[in-house]
Amino acid sequence: MAVLTEEQRREIGQHFVFGFHGQEISEDIKTLIKDYYLGNVILMKRNVQSVAQVHRLVHELQSLAKEAGHNRPLMIGIDQENGLVSAFSTAATGEAGTQYPGAMALAATGSPEIAADVSAATGRELRAAGINWAYSPVGDINTDPRNPVIGVRSFGDDPASVARYVKAVSAALTSEKVAPSAKHFPGHGNTHVDSHLSLPRILVDKAGLKATELVPFEAVVKDGIASIMTGHMALPLVTGDDTPCSLSRAITTDILREELDYNGVIVTDCLEMEAVAETYGSEGGAVLSLQAGADIAMICHTYKRHVSAIEATYAAVQDGRLAMADLEASGRRIATMKDKFAGSWDDVLGAFNANSVAQLKKENQLLSSRAYQASISHILNSRPFIRLSKSGPAVLFTPRMERINPAVDGSEDTLRDAAGRLRNTAGPSYLAFASSISRRVPAVEHIVYAAGEELSPATQENLKAATSVVFATRNGYDKGAWQIEALRKVIEVVKTGEGGVQKMVAVSTCAPYDLLAVPDLQIPAIATYEFTIPALEAATAAIYGEAEITGKIPVKMEAVKGN
């Protein structure tokens, strides 16, 4: 078996994007860049503290690559979809990126122009920190209300509408020299299985795929989008087996590369997700994805898997399972992306401009507030909205925090006590919601509700006496239906108090399907599409009549009898 040359090992390193741990350069990432010639790095929320700190971190990463003899700078990527998946944003402290609305909230504004403005502003902040690759926009069409991993990360359920927003976001990021990456090809919206945890099987044939899922991706392929991310779902009616799309040549090469005539960079979703790792291992998945035609394999977390994946690729080249010529052709696509978005060593090793960033963030905060306010939507199967009174005490109900999915959640440790029991915790966003209400009324009682709980006599009396009652849900459809049961109990008590149900509003703070599914909702209801702090601030302003409610819900849902 021939020994690989340094030039070949350098080439292989360009075909991976790895993450690391900590807000400083780790020994692991140093080794990967210097000894394995890693060409691309993904930053996670765990790496982000402030814009200045990220710039310093990226500057060190790029300096390492230059010292190690890399021909071109690193692509530095990040999951910055905005909304619930915002690895660069820190709404609580404001030290890192600006928190902006996510996909479904932006679609609710009815304005691709607002989506473009938000995405361009996001791109400017990312560039200021040295980040040149955003794993955005989400091109998935959320046709399954039970979808646990996409949901409000999607622009909606209409292919043509989703395509308009995906095009707008992609073009805006590109205009700010941040490479976009439409995901998760060929579409992760029509499933209720989370690929972080297991492999979704989507039973759609090729005609159905072309009519729905592929529409947004085709649109940005025509625009020459810099990169597209493949997802970990099986399409057995298209491929003939249960191979994940990210590892399937039928999907990656036959459909994306050849049928859609895509000439940009194809990157996989993280190969540590169980949809791949459980069956193939991250290392085996990396080789299979490159054989399938991917340009770059992503592994986000584990150093041992990083090294093993590169060494497995060395072995695949040495024994002929992976042609070096194919990697070199793929490498030219990567080089083209780097030349356009990373630029020269001078470009990536420039000084940090603190004054410019401070001014940029000040301007962007105003844009964020406008965009969030424009996204707040009335849920049409509820009563007409009437602003609530500020004259007396308020009662706020928020659901006990539970995990949504690994793309959105942080460590579950924050939700559990020392004995491993789920805390009855409000979470920082809902605490901020209560604080926002408290700035408008004399007093607010914040109740964190859980499944099966009854309202105490004291709470019932407070509900009757309150001048405003706000009831928040968070994915209260399907597995979260206990939230709707709790809502009904509160409505029954409020009915009997002074002011009746006119003093109450329900707020869907994530996917709006929970309240859309309730027939003839007896109280007004609004949707925020996310439980970020600025989204709930915008909701509070709307609830108390300080802002008009102008958003339109971008998904359809038939009310379910019995809800």
Coordinates of C-alpha atoms in Angstrom, one line a residue:
M1 CA 0.0 0.0 0.0
A2 CA 1.6 3.3 -1.2
V3 CA 2.3 5.9 1.4
L4 CA 0.5 9.2 0.8
T5 CA 2.5 12.2 0.0
E6 CA 2.3 15.4 2.1
E7 CA 0.6 17.0 -0.9
Q8 CA -2.1 14.3 -0.9
R9 CA -2.6 14.6 2.9
R10 CA -3.0 18.3 2.5
E11 CA -5.6 17.8 -0.2
I12 CA -7.6 15.3 2.0
G13 CA -7.6 17.9 4.9
Q14 CA -9.5 20.3 2.7
H15 CA -12.4 17.9 2.6
F16 CA -13.4 18.2 6.2
V17 CA -15.0 20.7 8.6
F18 CA -14.5 20.0 12.3
G19 CA -15.5 21.7 15.5
F20 CA -13.7 22.0 18.8
H21 CA -14.4 22.9 22.4
G22 CA -13.8 26.1 24.3
Q23 CA -13.5 29.9 23.7
E24 CA -9.7 29.6 23.3
I25 CA -7.7 27.6 20.8
S26 CA -7.5 24.0 21.9
E27 CA -4.6 21.6 21.4
D28 CA -6.9 19.4 19.4
I29 CA -7.7 22.0 16.8
K30 CA -4.1 23.0 16.6
T31 CA -3.1 19.4 15.8
L32 CA -5.9 19.1 13.2
I33 CA -4.8 22.2 11.4
K34 CA -1.0 21.7 11.7
D35 CA -0.7 17.9 11.3
Y36 CA -3.8 16.9 9.4
Y37 CA -4.1 20.1 7.3
L38 CA -7.7 20.6 8.3
G39 CA -9.1 23.2 5.8
N40 CA -12.4 24.3 7.4
V41 CA -13.6 24.9 11.0
I42 CA -17.2 25.1 12.4
L43 CA -17.7 27.3 15.4
M44 CA -20.5 26.3 17.8
K45 CA -22.3 28.3 20.5
R46 CA -19.8 26.9 23.0
N47 CA -17.0 28.8 21.2
V48 CA -18.8 32.2 21.3
Q49 CA -18.6 34.8 24.0
S50 CA -18.4 38.1 22.2
V51 CA -17.7 39.5 18.7
A52 CA -14.2 40.6 19.8
Q53 CA -13.4 37.2 21.3
V54 CA -14.6 35.4 18.2
H55 CA -12.5 37.6 16.0
R56 CA -9.4 36.9 18.2
L57 CA -10.2 33.1 18.0
V58 CA -10.6 33.2 14.2
H59 CA -7.4 35.3 13.8
E60 CA -5.5 32.6 15.8
L61 CA -7.0 29.8 13.7
Q62 CA -6.1 31.5 10.4
S63 CA -2.6 32.3 11.7
L64 CA -2.1 28.6 12.5
A65 CA -3.2 27.6 9.0
K66 CA -0.8 30.1 7.4
E67 CA 2.1 28.9 9.6
A68 CA 1.2 25.3 8.7
G69 CA 1.6 26.1 5.0
H70 CA -2.0 26.0 3.9
N71 CA -2.4 27.5 0.4
R72 CA -5.6 29.3 1.3
P73 CA -7.2 30.5 4.4
L74 CA -9.7 28.4 6.4
M75 CA -13.4 28.6 5.8
I76 CA -14.9 29.4 9.2
G77 CA -18.5 28.2 9.4
I78 CA -21.3 28.6 11.9
D79 CA -24.9 27.6 12.4
Q80 CA -26.5 31.0 12.1
E81 CA -30.0 30.5 10.8
N82 CA -31.2 33.2 13.2
G83 CA -34.2 32.5 15.4
L84 CA -33.8 29.4 17.6
V85 CA -30.6 28.3 15.8
S86 CA -28.3 31.3 16.3
A87 CA -24.8 30.1 17.4
F88 CA -23.4 33.6 17.0
S89 CA -26.2 35.4 18.9
T90 CA -26.4 36.2 22.6
A91 CA -29.6 38.1 23.2
A92 CA -29.3 37.9 27.0
T93 CA -25.9 39.7 27.2
G94 CA -25.7 41.3 23.7
E95 CA -21.9 40.8 23.6
A96 CA -21.9 38.6 20.5
G97 CA -24.2 38.8 17.4
T98 CA -27.6 40.4 17.2
Q99 CA -30.6 38.1 17.8
Y100 CA -32.8 38.2 14.7
P101 CA -36.0 36.3 13.8
G102 CA -35.7 32.9 12.4
A103 CA -37.2 31.6 9.1
M104 CA -40.9 31.1 10.0
A105 CA -41.0 34.4 11.8
L106 CA -39.4 36.2 8.8
A107 CA -41.9 34.5 6.5
A108 CA -44.7 35.7 8.8
T109 CA -43.7 39.3 8.0
G110 CA -44.7 38.6 4.4
S111 CA -41.6 40.4 3.2
P112 CA -38.6 38.7 1.5
E113 CA -37.1 42.2 1.7
I114 CA -37.1 42.2 5.5
A115 CA -35.5 38.7 5.3
A116 CA -32.8 40.0 3.0
D117 CA -32.2 43.0 5.2
V118 CA -31.8 40.8 8.3
S119 CA -29.6 38.3 6.4
A120 CA -27.3 41.1 5.1
A121 CA -27.0 42.6 8.6
T122 CA -26.2 39.1 9.9
G123 CA -23.5 38.7 7.2
R124 CA -21.9 42.0 8.2
E125 CA -21.6 40.9 11.8
L126 CA -20.2 37.5 10.9
R127 CA -17.6 39.1 8.6
A128 CA -16.6 41.5 11.3
A129 CA -15.8 38.5 13.5
G130 CA -13.9 36.7 10.7
I131 CA -16.7 34.2 9.9
N132 CA -17.1 33.5 6.2
W133 CA -19.5 30.6 6.0
A134 CA -23.1 30.4 7.3
Y135 CA -25.0 27.1 7.4
S136 CA -28.2 28.9 6.2
P137 CA -30.8 29.3 4.8
V138 CA -33.0 26.3 5.7
G139 CA -34.6 25.1 2.5
D140 CA -36.8 22.5 4.1
I141 CA -40.6 22.7 3.6
N142 CA -42.3 21.9 6.8
T143 CA -45.2 19.8 5.7
D144 CA -45.4 17.6 8.9
P145 CA -46.7 19.6 11.9
R146 CA -45.1 17.0 14.2
N147 CA -41.6 17.7 12.8
P148 CA -39.4 17.8 15.9
V149 CA -36.2 19.1 14.3
I150 CA -37.3 21.6 11.5
G151 CA -40.6 23.3 12.4
V152 CA -40.1 27.0 12.8
R153 CA -36.6 26.7 11.3
S154 CA -38.5 26.5 7.9
F155 CA -40.0 29.4 6.0
G156 CA -43.3 27.5 5.7
D157 CA -45.2 24.8 3.9
D158 CA -45.6 26.3 0.4
P159 CA -42.7 25.4 -1.9
A160 CA -42.9 28.6 -4.0
S161 CA -43.0 30.9 -1.0
V162 CA -40.2 29.0 0.8
A163 CA -38.1 29.4 -2.4
R164 CA -38.6 33.1 -2.4
Y165 CA -37.2 33.5 1.1
V166 CA -34.4 31.0 0.6
K167 CA -33.3 33.0 -2.5
A168 CA -33.5 36.3 -0.6
V169 CA -31.4 35.0 2.3
S170 CA -28.8 33.3 0.1
A171 CA -28.3 36.4 -2.0
A172 CA -28.0 38.7 1.0
L173 CA -25.4 36.6 2.7
T174 CA -23.5 36.3 -0.6
S175 CA -23.6 40.1 -1.0
E176 CA -21.7 40.4 2.4
K177 CA -19.1 37.9 1.4
V178 CA -20.5 35.1 3.6
A179 CA -20.9 31.8 1.8
P180 CA -24.5 30.6 2.3
S181 CA -25.3 26.9 2.6
A182 CA -28.9 25.8 1.8
K183 CA -30.0 22.8 3.9
H184 CA -31.0 20.0 4.4
F185 CA -30.9 18.6 0.8
P186 CA -33.1 17.1 -0.5
G187 CA -35.5 18.1 2.3
H188 CA -36.1 17.3 5.9
G189 CA -39.6 18.9 6.4
N190 CA -41.8 15.9 5.7
T191 CA -40.9 13.8 8.8
H192 CA -41.6 13.5 12.5
V193 CA -38.3 11.8 13.3
D194 CA -35.2 13.8 14.4
S195 CA -32.1 12.8 12.5
H196 CA -30.0 13.8 15.5
L197 CA -31.5 10.7 17.2
S198 CA -32.3 8.2 14.5
L199 CA -32.8 7.9 10.7
P200 CA -36.0 9.4 9.3
R201 CA -37.5 7.4 6.4
I202 CA -39.5 9.7 4.1
L203 CA -41.8 7.8 1.8
V204 CA -41.9 10.3 -1.2
D205 CA -41.2 9.3 -4.7
K206 CA -39.1 11.2 -7.2
A207 CA -42.0 13.0 -8.7
G208 CA -43.2 14.2 -5.3
L209 CA -39.7 15.2 -4.4
K210 CA -39.4 17.4 -7.5
A211 CA -42.8 18.9 -7.0
T212 CA -42.2 20.0 -3.4
E213 CA -38.9 19.4 -1.6
L214 CA -36.5 20.3 -4.4
V215 CA -38.2 23.6 -5.4
P216 CA -36.2 25.9 -3.0
F217 CA -33.0 24.1 -3.8
E218 CA -33.4 24.3 -7.5
A219 CA -34.1 28.0 -7.1
V220 CA -30.7 28.7 -5.4
V221 CA -28.8 26.3 -7.6
K222 CA -29.9 28.5 -10.5
D223 CA -28.6 31.5 -8.6
G224 CA -25.2 29.8 -8.1
I225 CA -25.3 29.4 -4.4
A226 CA -21.9 28.8 -2.8
S227 CA -22.7 25.6 -0.9
I228 CA -25.5 23.1 -0.2
M229 CA -25.7 20.9 2.9
T230 CA -27.0 17.3 2.5
G231 CA -29.2 15.8 5.2
H232 CA -29.5 12.5 7.0
M233 CA -32.8 11.1 5.9
A234 CA -33.6 8.0 3.8
L235 CA -35.7 8.2 0.7
P236 CA -36.2 4.5 -0.2
L237 CA -38.7 5.3 -3.0
V238 CA -36.1 7.4 -4.7
T239 CA -32.8 5.5 -3.9
G240 CA -34.1 2.0 -3.5
D241 CA -32.7 1.6 0.0
D242 CA -32.3 3.2 3.4
T243 CA -29.0 4.8 2.8
P244 CA -29.0 8.3 4.3
C245 CA -29.1 11.0 1.6
S246 CA -25.8 12.4 2.8
L247 CA -24.1 9.1 2.0
S248 CA -26.1 8.3 -1.1
R249 CA -24.5 8.8 -4.6
A250 CA -28.0 8.6 -6.1
I251 CA -28.9 11.8 -4.1
T252 CA -25.6 13.7 -3.9
T253 CA -24.3 13.1 -7.4
D254 CA -27.1 11.8 -9.6
I255 CA -29.7 14.3 -8.5
L256 CA -27.9 17.3 -7.0
R257 CA -24.7 17.4 -9.1
E258 CA -26.0 16.0 -12.4
E259 CA -29.8 16.5 -12.7
L260 CA -29.9 19.9 -11.0
D261 CA -26.5 20.7 -12.5
Y262 CA -25.0 22.1 -9.3
N263 CA -21.4 23.1 -9.5
G264 CA -20.8 24.5 -6.0
V265 CA -19.6 22.9 -2.8
I266 CA -21.6 20.1 -1.2
V267 CA -21.1 19.7 2.6
T268 CA -22.7 17.1 4.8
D269 CA -24.7 17.7 7.9
C270 CA -22.8 16.6 11.1
L271 CA -21.8 13.0 10.8
E272 CA -22.0 12.5 14.6
M273 CA -25.8 12.6 14.3
E274 CA -27.2 9.2 15.1
A275 CA -29.0 8.9 11.8
V276 CA -25.4 8.2 10.4
A277 CA -23.3 7.4 13.4
E278 CA -25.4 4.6 14.8
T279 CA -25.0 2.4 11.6
Y280 CA -21.9 3.7 9.9
G281 CA -19.9 5.5 12.5
S282 CA -18.8 9.0 11.9
E283 CA -15.6 7.7 10.3
G284 CA -17.3 5.3 8.0
G285 CA -19.9 8.0 7.2
A286 CA -17.2 10.4 6.2
V287 CA -15.7 8.0 3.6
L288 CA -19.1 7.1 2.3
S289 CA -20.1 10.7 1.9
L290 CA -17.0 11.5 -0.1
Q291 CA -17.6 8.5 -2.2
A292 CA -21.2 9.7 -2.8
G293 CA -19.9 13.0 -4.1
A294 CA -19.8 15.3 -1.2
D295 CA -16.9 17.8 -1.2
I296 CA -16.7 18.3 2.6
A297 CA -17.6 16.0 5.5
M298 CA -18.7 17.7 8.7
I299 CA -17.9 16.3 12.2
C300 CA -18.6 18.8 15.0
H301 CA -17.6 17.5 18.4
T302 CA -15.2 14.6 19.0
Y303 CA -11.5 14.8 18.4
K304 CA -11.1 11.0 18.2
R305 CA -13.7 10.9 15.5
H306 CA -12.0 13.7 13.7
V307 CA -8.6 11.9 13.5
S308 CA -10.2 8.6 12.7
A309 CA -12.3 10.1 9.8
I310 CA -9.2 11.6 8.2
E311 CA -7.2 8.4 8.7
A312 CA -10.1 6.3 7.3
T313 CA -10.0 8.6 4.2
Y314 CA -6.2 8.1 3.9
A315 CA -6.9 4.3 3.9
A316 CA -9.7 4.6 1.3
V317 CA -7.4 6.5 -1.0
Q318 CA -4.6 4.0 -0.5
D319 CA -6.7 1.0 -1.2
G320 CA -8.5 2.5 -4.2
R321 CA -12.0 3.0 -2.7
L322 CA -11.7 6.7 -3.1
A323 CA -9.9 8.2 -6.2
M324 CA -7.4 10.9 -5.5
A325 CA -8.4 12.5 -8.9
D326 CA -12.0 12.8 -7.7
L327 CA -10.8 14.5 -4.5
E328 CA -8.6 16.9 -6.5
A329 CA -11.6 17.9 -8.7
S330 CA -13.7 18.4 -5.6
G331 CA -10.9 20.4 -4.1
R332 CA -11.0 22.8 -7.0
R333 CA -14.6 23.6 -6.1
I334 CA -13.6 24.2 -2.4
A335 CA -10.7 26.5 -3.6
T336 CA -13.2 28.5 -5.7
M337 CA -15.4 29.0 -2.7
K338 CA -12.4 30.0 -0.6
D339 CA -11.1 32.5 -3.1
K340 CA -14.5 34.2 -3.2
F341 CA -15.4 34.2 0.4
A342 CA -12.2 33.7 2.5
G343 CA -10.0 35.8 0.2
S344 CA -6.3 36.3 0.9
W345 CA -4.2 35.9 4.1
D346 CA -4.3 39.7 4.4
D347 CA -8.1 39.6 4.2
V348 CA -8.4 37.1 7.1
L349 CA -5.6 38.5 9.3
G350 CA -6.9 42.1 9.5
A351 CA -7.3 44.0 12.8
F352 CA -10.6 44.1 14.8
N353 CA -12.5 47.4 14.5
A354 CA -14.3 47.7 17.8
N355 CA -15.9 51.1 17.0
S356 CA -17.2 49.9 13.7
V357 CA -18.7 46.8 15.3
A358 CA -20.4 48.9 18.1
Q359 CA -22.0 51.1 15.5
L360 CA -23.1 48.2 13.4
K361 CA -24.7 46.4 16.3
K362 CA -26.5 49.6 17.3
E363 CA -28.1 49.9 13.9
N364 CA -28.8 46.1 13.8
Q365 CA -30.7 46.2 17.1
L366 CA -33.2 48.6 15.5
L367 CA -33.6 46.3 12.5
S368 CA -34.1 43.3 14.8
S369 CA -36.8 45.0 16.8
R370 CA -38.7 46.1 13.6
A371 CA -38.4 42.6 12.1
Y372 CA -39.7 40.9 15.3
Q373 CA -42.6 43.3 15.6
A374 CA -43.6 42.7 12.0
S375 CA -43.6 38.9 12.6
I376 CA -46.2 38.8 15.4
S377 CA -49.3 37.1 14.0
H378 CA -53.0 36.7 14.9
I379 CA -54.1 33.1 15.0
L380 CA -57.2 33.2 12.8
N381 CA -59.2 30.4 14.5
S382 CA -59.1 32.4 17.7
R383 CA -61.2 35.4 18.7
P384 CA -60.3 38.8 17.3
F385 CA -57.4 40.3 19.2
I386 CA -58.2 43.1 21.8
R387 CA -55.3 44.7 23.6
L388 CA -55.1 44.0 27.3
S389 CA -55.3 46.5 30.1
K390 CA -52.2 47.7 31.9
S391 CA -54.3 49.1 34.8
G392 CA -54.1 46.1 37.2
P393 CA -52.2 42.9 38.0
A394 CA -51.3 40.3 35.4
V395 CA -50.9 36.5 35.5
L396 CA -48.5 34.8 33.1
F397 CA -48.4 31.1 32.5
T398 CA -45.4 29.6 30.8
P399 CA -44.8 25.8 30.2
R400 CA -42.1 23.9 32.1
M401 CA -39.0 23.9 29.9
E402 CA -38.4 20.6 28.0
R403 CA -35.9 19.7 25.4
I404 CA -36.9 20.4 21.8
N405 CA -34.0 19.0 19.8
P406 CA -30.2 19.1 19.8
A407 CA -30.0 21.8 17.2
V408 CA -32.0 24.2 19.4
D409 CA -31.2 23.1 23.0
G410 CA -28.1 23.5 25.1
S411 CA -27.0 21.0 27.6
E412 CA -29.9 19.2 29.3
D413 CA -28.0 19.6 32.6
T414 CA -29.6 23.1 32.9
L415 CA -33.0 21.5 33.0
R416 CA -32.2 18.8 35.6
D417 CA -31.4 18.8 39.3
A418 CA -28.6 16.8 41.0
A419 CA -30.9 13.7 41.2
G420 CA -31.6 13.9 37.4
R421 CA -35.1 15.1 37.9
L422 CA -36.6 17.6 35.4
R423 CA -36.7 21.0 37.1
N424 CA -39.9 22.9 37.1
T425 CA -38.0 25.8 35.5
A426 CA -39.1 28.8 33.6
G427 CA -36.0 29.3 31.5
P428 CA -34.3 32.6 30.8
S429 CA -36.6 33.6 27.9
Y430 CA -39.8 33.2 29.9
L431 CA -38.3 35.0 32.8
A432 CA -37.6 37.8 30.4
F433 CA -41.2 37.6 29.2
A434 CA -42.4 38.0 32.8
S435 CA -40.0 40.9 33.2
S436 CA -41.3 42.6 30.1
I437 CA -44.9 42.3 31.3
S438 CA -43.9 43.6 34.7
R439 CA -42.6 46.8 33.1
R440 CA -46.1 47.5 31.9
V441 CA -48.4 46.5 34.8
P442 CA -48.4 47.1 38.5
A443 CA -47.6 43.4 39.3
V444 CA -47.2 40.1 37.6
E445 CA -47.6 36.6 38.9
H446 CA -45.5 34.1 36.9
I447 CA -46.7 30.5 37.0
V448 CA -44.7 27.7 35.4
Y449 CA -47.2 25.0 34.6
A450 CA -46.7 21.3 34.0
A451 CA -48.7 18.3 32.8
G452 CA -51.5 17.2 35.1
E453 CA -51.3 20.1 37.6
E454 CA -54.5 21.6 39.0
L455 CA -55.0 25.3 39.7
S456 CA -54.7 26.1 43.4
P457 CA -57.6 28.1 45.0
A458 CA -55.2 31.1 45.4
T459 CA -54.3 31.0 41.7
Q460 CA -58.0 30.8 40.8
E461 CA -58.8 33.9 42.9
N462 CA -55.8 35.8 41.3
L463 CA -57.0 34.9 37.8
K464 CA -60.4 36.3 38.6
A465 CA -59.0 39.5 40.0
A466 CA -56.3 40.1 37.3
T467 CA -56.8 42.6 34.6
S468 CA -54.7 40.6 32.1
V469 CA -53.9 36.9 31.7
V470 CA -51.3 35.7 29.3
F471 CA -51.0 31.9 28.6
A472 CA -47.9 30.8 26.6
T473 CA -47.5 27.4 24.9
R474 CA -44.3 25.9 23.4
N475 CA -44.9 23.2 20.8
G476 CA -48.2 22.2 22.5
Y477 CA -49.2 20.0 19.6
D478 CA -49.0 16.2 19.6
K479 CA -46.6 15.3 22.4
G480 CA -47.1 18.7 24.0
A481 CA -51.0 18.4 24.0
W482 CA -51.0 18.6 27.9
Q483 CA -50.4 22.4 27.4
I484 CA -53.8 22.7 25.7
E485 CA -55.4 20.8 28.5
A486 CA -53.9 23.3 30.9
L487 CA -55.0 26.2 28.8
R488 CA -58.6 25.0 28.9
K489 CA -58.5 24.8 32.7
V490 CA -57.3 28.4 32.9
I491 CA -60.0 29.6 30.4
E492 CA -62.7 28.0 32.5
V493 CA -61.6 29.9 35.6
V494 CA -61.1 33.3 33.8
K495 CA -64.6 33.0 32.3
T496 CA -66.0 33.4 35.8
G497 CA -63.9 36.4 36.8
E498 CA -64.2 40.1 36.3
G499 CA -63.7 41.0 32.6
G500 CA -64.1 37.3 31.5
V501 CA -62.1 35.9 28.6
Q502 CA -61.6 39.3 27.0
K503 CA -58.8 40.0 29.4
M504 CA -56.9 36.8 28.3
V505 CA -54.6 36.0 25.4
A506 CA -52.8 32.8 24.4
V507 CA -49.3 33.0 22.9
S508 CA -47.8 30.2 20.8
T509 CA -44.1 30.7 21.4
C510 CA -42.8 28.1 18.9
A511 CA -44.4 26.2 16.1
P512 CA -48.0 27.6 15.8
Y513 CA -49.6 24.3 15.1
D514 CA -50.6 23.9 18.8
L515 CA -53.1 26.7 18.8
L516 CA -54.0 26.4 15.1
A517 CA -55.2 22.9 15.8
V518 CA -57.7 24.1 18.5
P519 CA -61.2 24.6 16.9
D520 CA -63.1 27.8 17.9
L521 CA -60.5 29.0 20.4
Q522 CA -62.5 31.0 23.0
I523 CA -59.8 33.7 23.5
P524 CA -57.6 35.7 21.2
A525 CA -54.3 34.0 20.3
I526 CA -51.1 35.2 18.7
A527 CA -47.9 33.5 17.4
T528 CA -44.3 34.5 17.9
Y529 CA -42.7 31.5 16.2
E530 CA -39.9 31.4 18.7
F531 CA -39.3 31.9 22.4
T532 CA -36.3 34.2 22.0
I533 CA -36.2 37.2 24.3
P534 CA -36.8 39.8 21.6
A535 CA -39.7 37.8 20.1
L536 CA -41.4 37.7 23.5
E537 CA -40.7 41.4 24.0
A538 CA -42.4 42.1 20.7
A539 CA -45.3 39.9 21.8
T540 CA -45.7 41.9 25.0
A541 CA -45.8 45.2 23.1
A542 CA -48.5 43.8 20.9
I543 CA -50.5 42.3 23.8
Y544 CA -50.7 45.7 25.6
G545 CA -51.5 47.7 22.5
E546 CA -48.1 49.3 21.8
A547 CA -47.8 47.8 18.4
E548 CA -50.1 46.6 15.6
I549 CA -50.3 42.9 14.8
T550 CA -49.5 42.6 11.1
G551 CA -47.9 39.1 10.6
K552 CA -49.5 36.3 8.7
I553 CA -49.0 32.6 9.6
P554 CA -47.1 30.9 6.8
V555 CA -48.3 27.4 7.5
K556 CA -51.7 25.7 7.2
M557 CA -53.3 23.5 9.8
E558 CA -56.8 22.2 10.0
A559 CA -58.4 22.5 13.5
V560 CA -58.6 19.0 15.0
K561 CA -61.9 18.1 16.6
G562 CA -61.5 17.1 20.2
N563 CA -58.7 19.5 20.8

